[in-house]
Amino acid sequence: MTAPGERVVVRAPAKINLALRVGALDDDGYHDVVSVYQAVSVFEEVSASLPRDGVTGVTVSVRGTGAASTPLDGTNLAVRAAHLLAERAGVPADVALSIRKSAPVAGGMAGGSADAAAALLACDLLWGTGAGRDELERMGAELGADVPFALMGGTALGVGRGDQLTPVLARGEFHWVLAIADEGLSTPAVYRERDRLLAAAGEDAPVLEPELPADLAQALRSGEPAALGAALVNDLQDAACSLRPALRRLLDLGRDHDALGAMVSGSGPTVAMLVPDRTAALELAVALTASGLASDVRRVTGPVHGARQVDAVAPSPFHPSTGSTPTIR
């Protein structure tokens, strides 16, 4: 365990779904999914410090993108991650967490899951619990289906709820432009809309094969952006567009400006557009910004690494965000 006042800083990536196939609703209330994740260069940063002045419990502060709408209580995934690790390791759950957010809240990029992944690793390093990556990933799966991937990073196939991961070979670097909305979408609401649309069309959910789609596997092995663009698929896209019709205008704009592929990321509403290189990314970003259809436009690359320590400083005071910093016990 580190000395009081020290801090550990960990960054974990957000993700986009290169493929998201959705099966039937299971008895446990979850849908079977087959997902291909890619970690992209949007990072959540979590600083973990031992509390000072006799403070106990988990404190949390948030700054950055969507900070005002991020919970500061026990529903925050980073807080839950700290408590889970402390319980499994048999150590006191005493830590001050400071989160700097970059991923959109409820944007389909698993920003909250990245917070949880970063908190797990940061607390493990701070407390000296010695949990291995496999053990952290197992705990992450208890917190949410996307948490293990934020720990792993890279490109991976996820089956079951999306948390049973197999790394996937992806050559080269892919360039993406993200169009981010100013209001998120509820993931459960998007899944319910998917079920409603299928029922209205008299269709059944597909029976999923728990394997990497052949065209996507070939595209990733080749590193050819055009092939990857043609292989992108998201079974939740129609549902997200049904709930947020303006997303179709974003998708059309991306295709009109020669994006190699454009899709809603996960349950949305972030739209990810694949382009061949940095120059094309800049040109598309300018067009998206000028359109006024997105509140934020970002140029990112993938795949990138999973959660890792980026800084460790002693001593360093804990800087709370504006407003109160509650204690969660």
Short mmCIF file of C-alpha atoms in Angstrom, two decimals, residues 2-300:
data_model
loop_
_atom_site.label_atom_id
_atom_site.label_comp_id
_atom_site.label_asym_id
_atom_site.label_seq_id
_atom_site.Cartn_x
_atom_site.Cartn_y
_atom_site.Cartn_z
CA THR A 2 1.22 3.50 -0.79
CA ALA A 3 1.76 6.13 1.90
CA PRO A 4 -1.02 8.61 2.82
CA GLY A 5 -1.17 11.49 0.39
CA GLU A 6 0.17 9.56 -2.59
CA ARG A 7 -2.01 9.18 -5.64
CA VAL A 8 -2.24 6.85 -8.60
CA VAL A 9 -3.56 8.05 -11.96
CA VAL A 10 -4.99 5.60 -14.49
CA ARG A 11 -6.45 6.22 -17.93
CA ALA A 12 -8.89 3.85 -19.61
CA PRO A 13 -10.27 4.15 -23.15
CA ALA A 14 -13.78 4.60 -24.45
CA LYS A 15 -14.93 2.23 -27.18
CA ILE A 16 -16.88 2.01 -30.37
CA ASN A 17 -18.59 -1.12 -31.65
CA LEU A 18 -17.40 -2.25 -35.06
CA ALA A 19 -20.15 -4.85 -34.97
CA LEU A 20 -23.06 -5.25 -32.57
CA ARG A 21 -25.46 -8.10 -33.22
CA VAL A 22 -28.38 -8.45 -30.80
CA GLY A 23 -30.22 -11.68 -30.13
CA ALA A 24 -33.35 -12.49 -28.19
CA LEU A 25 -34.15 -11.31 -24.68
CA ASP A 26 -33.04 -13.99 -22.20
CA ASP A 27 -34.86 -15.05 -19.04
CA ASP A 28 -32.41 -13.00 -16.96
CA GLY A 29 -33.62 -9.81 -18.64
CA TYR A 30 -30.53 -9.35 -20.81
CA HIS A 31 -30.10 -9.74 -24.55
CA ASP A 32 -27.54 -12.13 -25.98
CA VAL A 33 -25.05 -10.09 -28.00
CA VAL A 34 -22.05 -10.60 -30.24
CA SER A 35 -19.94 -7.46 -30.29
CA VAL A 36 -16.63 -6.44 -31.78
CA TYR A 37 -15.12 -3.62 -29.76
CA GLN A 38 -12.38 -1.19 -30.67
CA ALA A 39 -10.78 1.05 -28.05
CA VAL A 40 -10.30 4.60 -29.34
CA SER A 41 -8.23 7.57 -28.23
CA VAL A 42 -10.85 9.08 -25.92
CA PHE A 43 -9.62 8.44 -22.38
CA GLU A 44 -11.27 8.63 -18.99
CA GLU A 45 -8.82 9.48 -16.22
CA VAL A 46 -9.22 8.43 -12.60
CA SER A 47 -6.96 9.64 -9.81
CA ALA A 48 -7.04 7.57 -6.61
CA SER A 49 -5.62 8.97 -3.36
CA LEU A 50 -5.59 7.78 0.22
CA PRO A 51 -7.84 10.12 2.26
CA ARG A 52 -6.39 12.67 4.65
CA ASP A 53 -7.41 13.94 8.08
CA GLY A 54 -9.11 10.77 9.23
CA VAL A 55 -11.68 10.69 6.38
CA THR A 56 -13.00 7.21 5.67
CA GLY A 57 -15.07 5.73 2.90
CA VAL A 58 -15.05 6.53 -0.81
CA THR A 59 -15.21 10.14 -1.93
CA VAL A 60 -15.66 11.11 -5.56
CA SER A 61 -15.45 14.27 -7.64
CA VAL A 62 -15.96 14.67 -11.38
CA ARG A 63 -14.86 17.25 -13.92
CA GLY A 64 -14.83 17.41 -17.69
CA THR A 65 -17.36 16.28 -20.27
CA GLY A 66 -20.79 15.69 -18.76
CA ALA A 67 -19.59 16.22 -15.19
CA ALA A 68 -22.87 17.88 -14.16
CA SER A 69 -24.87 14.77 -15.12
CA THR A 70 -22.48 12.22 -13.61
CA PRO A 71 -23.70 10.78 -10.28
CA LEU A 72 -21.66 11.43 -7.15
CA ASP A 73 -23.22 8.69 -5.06
CA GLY A 74 -23.06 4.91 -4.83
CA THR A 75 -24.54 4.52 -8.32
CA ASN A 76 -21.32 5.85 -9.87
CA LEU A 77 -19.55 2.86 -11.43
CA ALA A 78 -16.14 4.01 -10.24
CA VAL A 79 -17.42 4.14 -6.65
CA ARG A 80 -18.93 0.68 -7.04
CA ALA A 81 -15.62 -0.58 -8.44
CA ALA A 82 -13.69 0.70 -5.41
CA HIS A 83 -16.11 -0.95 -3.00
CA LEU A 84 -16.05 -4.25 -4.90
CA LEU A 85 -12.26 -4.44 -4.95
CA ALA A 86 -12.01 -3.54 -1.24
CA GLU A 87 -14.54 -6.23 -0.37
CA ARG A 88 -12.74 -8.93 -2.40
CA ALA A 89 -9.30 -7.91 -1.15
CA GLY A 90 -10.37 -7.53 2.48
CA VAL A 91 -9.08 -3.96 2.80
CA PRO A 92 -10.86 -0.81 4.02
CA ALA A 93 -12.72 0.99 1.24
CA ASP A 94 -10.95 4.29 1.92
CA VAL A 95 -10.09 6.26 -1.20
CA ALA A 96 -10.57 9.69 -2.75
CA LEU A 97 -11.44 9.33 -6.44
CA SER A 98 -11.17 12.22 -8.87
CA ILE A 99 -12.56 11.55 -12.34
CA ARG A 100 -11.73 13.60 -15.42
CA LYS A 101 -14.23 12.68 -18.11
CA SER A 102 -13.72 12.91 -21.86
CA ALA A 103 -16.27 10.42 -23.18
CA PRO A 104 -19.88 11.56 -23.56
CA VAL A 105 -22.29 10.49 -20.82
CA ALA A 106 -24.86 7.95 -22.11
CA GLY A 107 -23.23 8.32 -25.52
CA GLY A 108 -22.76 4.67 -26.50
CA MET A 109 -19.00 4.79 -25.87
CA ALA A 110 -18.92 3.16 -22.39
CA GLY A 111 -17.42 6.15 -20.60
CA GLY A 112 -18.84 5.02 -17.26
CA SER A 113 -17.40 1.55 -17.81
CA ALA A 114 -14.00 3.11 -18.54
CA ASP A 115 -14.29 4.99 -15.22
CA ALA A 116 -14.93 1.69 -13.46
CA ALA A 117 -11.99 -0.01 -15.18
CA ALA A 118 -9.66 2.86 -14.31
CA ALA A 119 -10.87 2.88 -10.70
CA LEU A 120 -10.30 -0.88 -10.34
CA LEU A 121 -6.71 -0.63 -11.53
CA ALA A 122 -5.99 2.61 -9.65
CA CYS A 123 -7.29 1.25 -6.35
CA ASP A 124 -5.46 -2.04 -6.87
CA LEU A 125 -2.19 -0.11 -7.28
CA LEU A 126 -2.95 2.34 -4.46
CA TRP A 127 -3.93 -0.32 -1.94
CA GLY A 128 -1.39 -2.90 -3.11
CA THR A 129 -4.02 -5.62 -3.38
CA GLY A 130 -2.05 -7.47 -6.08
CA ALA A 131 -5.04 -8.44 -8.17
CA GLY A 132 -4.04 -9.70 -11.60
CA ARG A 133 -5.60 -8.46 -14.84
CA ASP A 134 -7.75 -11.61 -15.13
CA GLU A 135 -9.13 -11.06 -11.64
CA LEU A 136 -9.81 -7.38 -12.34
CA GLU A 137 -11.61 -8.31 -15.55
CA ARG A 138 -13.79 -10.80 -13.67
CA MET A 139 -14.72 -8.10 -11.15
CA GLY A 140 -15.30 -5.70 -14.02
CA ALA A 141 -17.82 -8.06 -15.58
CA GLU A 142 -19.84 -7.88 -12.35
CA LEU A 143 -20.02 -4.11 -12.72
CA GLY A 144 -21.00 -3.96 -16.39
CA ALA A 145 -20.55 -5.77 -19.68
CA ASP A 146 -18.17 -3.15 -21.11
CA VAL A 147 -15.84 -2.85 -18.11
CA PRO A 148 -13.59 -5.84 -18.94
CA PHE A 149 -12.95 -4.44 -22.41
CA ALA A 150 -11.92 -1.05 -21.02
CA LEU A 151 -9.30 -2.94 -19.00
CA MET A 152 -8.16 -4.96 -22.04
CA GLY A 153 -8.28 -2.37 -24.82
CA GLY A 154 -7.25 -3.01 -28.41
CA THR A 155 -9.84 -4.83 -30.51
CA ALA A 156 -11.82 -7.76 -29.15
CA LEU A 157 -14.78 -10.03 -29.74
CA GLY A 158 -17.33 -10.03 -26.92
CA VAL A 159 -20.05 -12.67 -26.57
CA GLY A 160 -22.72 -13.50 -23.98
CA ARG A 161 -23.54 -10.11 -22.53
CA GLY A 162 -20.48 -8.81 -24.36
CA ASP A 163 -18.13 -9.43 -21.43
CA GLN A 164 -16.64 -12.77 -22.55
CA LEU A 165 -13.69 -11.41 -24.48
CA THR A 166 -11.29 -12.75 -27.09
CA PRO A 167 -8.59 -10.43 -28.46
CA VAL A 168 -8.80 -9.83 -32.22
CA LEU A 169 -5.87 -9.12 -34.54
CA ALA A 170 -6.17 -5.66 -36.08
CA ARG A 171 -3.33 -4.33 -38.22
CA GLY A 172 -2.59 -0.66 -38.61
CA GLU A 173 -4.36 2.41 -37.31
CA PHE A 174 -7.90 3.46 -38.15
CA HIS A 175 -9.11 7.06 -38.23
CA TRP A 176 -12.55 7.96 -36.90
CA VAL A 177 -14.59 11.12 -36.63
CA LEU A 178 -17.09 11.15 -33.78
CA ALA A 179 -20.25 13.25 -33.85
CA ILE A 180 -21.43 13.64 -30.27
CA ALA A 181 -24.92 14.75 -29.24
CA ASP A 182 -25.61 17.07 -26.33
CA GLU A 183 -28.12 14.64 -24.81
CA GLY A 184 -27.56 10.94 -24.19
CA LEU A 185 -29.74 7.92 -24.88
CA SER A 186 -30.79 5.32 -22.32
CA THR A 187 -29.30 1.95 -23.24
CA PRO A 188 -32.29 -0.02 -21.83
CA ALA A 189 -34.67 2.23 -23.79
CA VAL A 190 -32.80 1.53 -27.03
CA TYR A 191 -32.93 -2.23 -26.44
CA ARG A 192 -36.67 -2.01 -25.72
CA GLU A 193 -37.17 -0.05 -28.93
CA ARG A 194 -35.22 -2.71 -30.82
CA ASP A 195 -37.61 -5.36 -29.46
CA ARG A 196 -40.62 -3.21 -30.31
CA LEU A 197 -39.48 -2.66 -33.90
CA LEU A 198 -38.91 -6.38 -34.41
CA ALA A 199 -42.36 -7.21 -32.99
CA ALA A 200 -44.01 -4.55 -35.16
CA ALA A 201 -42.36 -6.05 -38.25
CA GLY A 202 -43.36 -9.58 -37.22
CA GLU A 203 -39.72 -10.62 -37.06
CA ASP A 204 -37.81 -12.71 -34.55
CA ALA A 205 -34.44 -11.74 -33.11
CA PRO A 206 -31.61 -13.52 -34.94
CA VAL A 207 -29.92 -16.60 -33.56
CA LEU A 208 -26.35 -15.47 -33.02
CA GLU A 209 -23.16 -17.32 -33.82
CA PRO A 210 -20.58 -16.50 -31.12
CA GLU A 211 -17.80 -15.77 -33.59
CA LEU A 212 -16.12 -12.94 -35.44
CA PRO A 213 -17.93 -12.10 -38.70
CA ALA A 214 -15.74 -13.25 -41.59
CA ASP A 215 -15.79 -9.96 -43.51
CA LEU A 216 -14.88 -7.99 -40.39
CA ALA A 217 -12.07 -10.40 -39.50
CA GLN A 218 -10.58 -10.05 -42.97
CA ALA A 219 -10.86 -6.26 -42.89
CA LEU A 220 -9.11 -6.03 -39.53
CA ARG A 221 -6.34 -8.43 -40.57
CA SER A 222 -5.73 -6.48 -43.76
CA GLY A 223 -5.81 -3.08 -42.09
CA GLU A 224 -7.77 -1.73 -45.07
CA PRO A 225 -10.12 1.07 -43.95
CA ALA A 226 -12.46 0.68 -46.95
CA ALA A 227 -12.98 -3.01 -46.17
CA LEU A 228 -13.64 -2.21 -42.52
CA GLY A 229 -16.12 0.50 -43.46
CA ALA A 230 -18.09 -1.96 -45.56
CA ALA A 231 -18.21 -4.50 -42.69
CA LEU A 232 -19.57 -2.22 -39.95
CA VAL A 233 -22.93 -3.33 -38.52
CA ASN A 234 -25.10 -2.35 -35.55
CA ASP A 235 -28.44 -4.03 -34.83
CA LEU A 236 -29.33 -1.18 -32.44
CA GLN A 237 -28.91 1.56 -35.03
CA ASP A 238 -32.51 1.56 -36.28
CA ALA A 239 -33.79 1.65 -32.71
CA ALA A 240 -31.51 4.56 -31.78
CA CYS A 241 -32.60 6.44 -34.91
CA SER A 242 -36.24 5.72 -34.12
CA LEU A 243 -35.82 7.36 -30.71
CA ARG A 244 -33.58 10.14 -32.04
CA PRO A 245 -34.48 10.76 -35.74
CA ALA A 246 -31.80 13.47 -36.12
CA LEU A 247 -29.20 10.69 -36.06
CA ARG A 248 -30.17 9.74 -39.61
CA ARG A 249 -29.17 13.21 -40.79
CA LEU A 250 -25.75 12.75 -39.22
CA LEU A 251 -25.30 9.35 -40.85
CA ASP A 252 -26.33 10.77 -44.24
CA LEU A 253 -23.98 13.73 -43.86
CA GLY A 254 -21.06 11.43 -43.14
CA ARG A 255 -21.78 9.32 -46.21
CA ASP A 256 -22.28 12.45 -48.35
CA HIS A 257 -18.78 13.55 -47.33
CA ASP A 258 -17.20 10.25 -48.39
CA ALA A 259 -16.93 8.50 -45.04
CA LEU A 260 -15.95 4.88 -45.65
CA GLY A 261 -18.51 3.80 -43.07
CA ALA A 262 -20.87 5.54 -40.66
CA MET A 263 -22.78 3.99 -37.79
CA VAL A 264 -24.30 4.71 -34.42
CA SER A 265 -21.86 3.58 -31.73
CA GLY A 266 -23.41 1.01 -29.41
CA SER A 267 -26.79 2.25 -28.20
CA GLY A 268 -25.97 5.80 -29.35
CA PRO A 269 -26.35 8.62 -29.79
CA THR A 270 -22.68 9.09 -30.74
CA VAL A 271 -22.15 8.51 -34.46
CA ALA A 272 -18.78 7.09 -35.53
CA MET A 273 -17.53 7.71 -39.06
CA LEU A 274 -14.54 5.89 -40.53
CA VAL A 275 -12.25 7.81 -42.89
CA PRO A 276 -9.06 6.80 -44.73
CA ASP A 277 -6.56 9.17 -43.10
CA ARG A 278 -5.95 12.25 -40.96
CA THR A 279 -6.59 14.68 -43.80
CA ALA A 280 -9.99 13.16 -44.51
CA ALA A 281 -10.75 13.22 -40.78
CA LEU A 282 -10.06 16.94 -40.62
CA GLU A 283 -12.21 17.66 -43.68
CA LEU A 284 -15.14 15.65 -42.33
CA ALA A 285 -14.81 17.21 -38.88
CA VAL A 286 -15.02 20.68 -40.42
CA ALA A 287 -18.16 19.70 -42.37
CA LEU A 288 -19.81 18.21 -39.28
CA THR A 289 -19.00 21.26 -37.18
CA ALA A 290 -20.39 23.59 -39.85
CA SER A 291 -23.61 21.56 -40.07
CA GLY A 292 -24.54 22.27 -36.45
CA LEU A 293 -25.93 18.73 -36.14
CA ALA A 294 -23.51 17.69 -33.38
CA SER A 295 -22.66 19.45 -30.14
CA ASP A 296 -19.09 18.11 -30.27
CA VAL A 297 -16.94 16.66 -33.05
CA ARG A 298 -13.73 14.73 -32.39
CA ARG A 299 -11.05 13.09 -34.47
CA VAL A 300 -9.77 9.88 -32.85
#
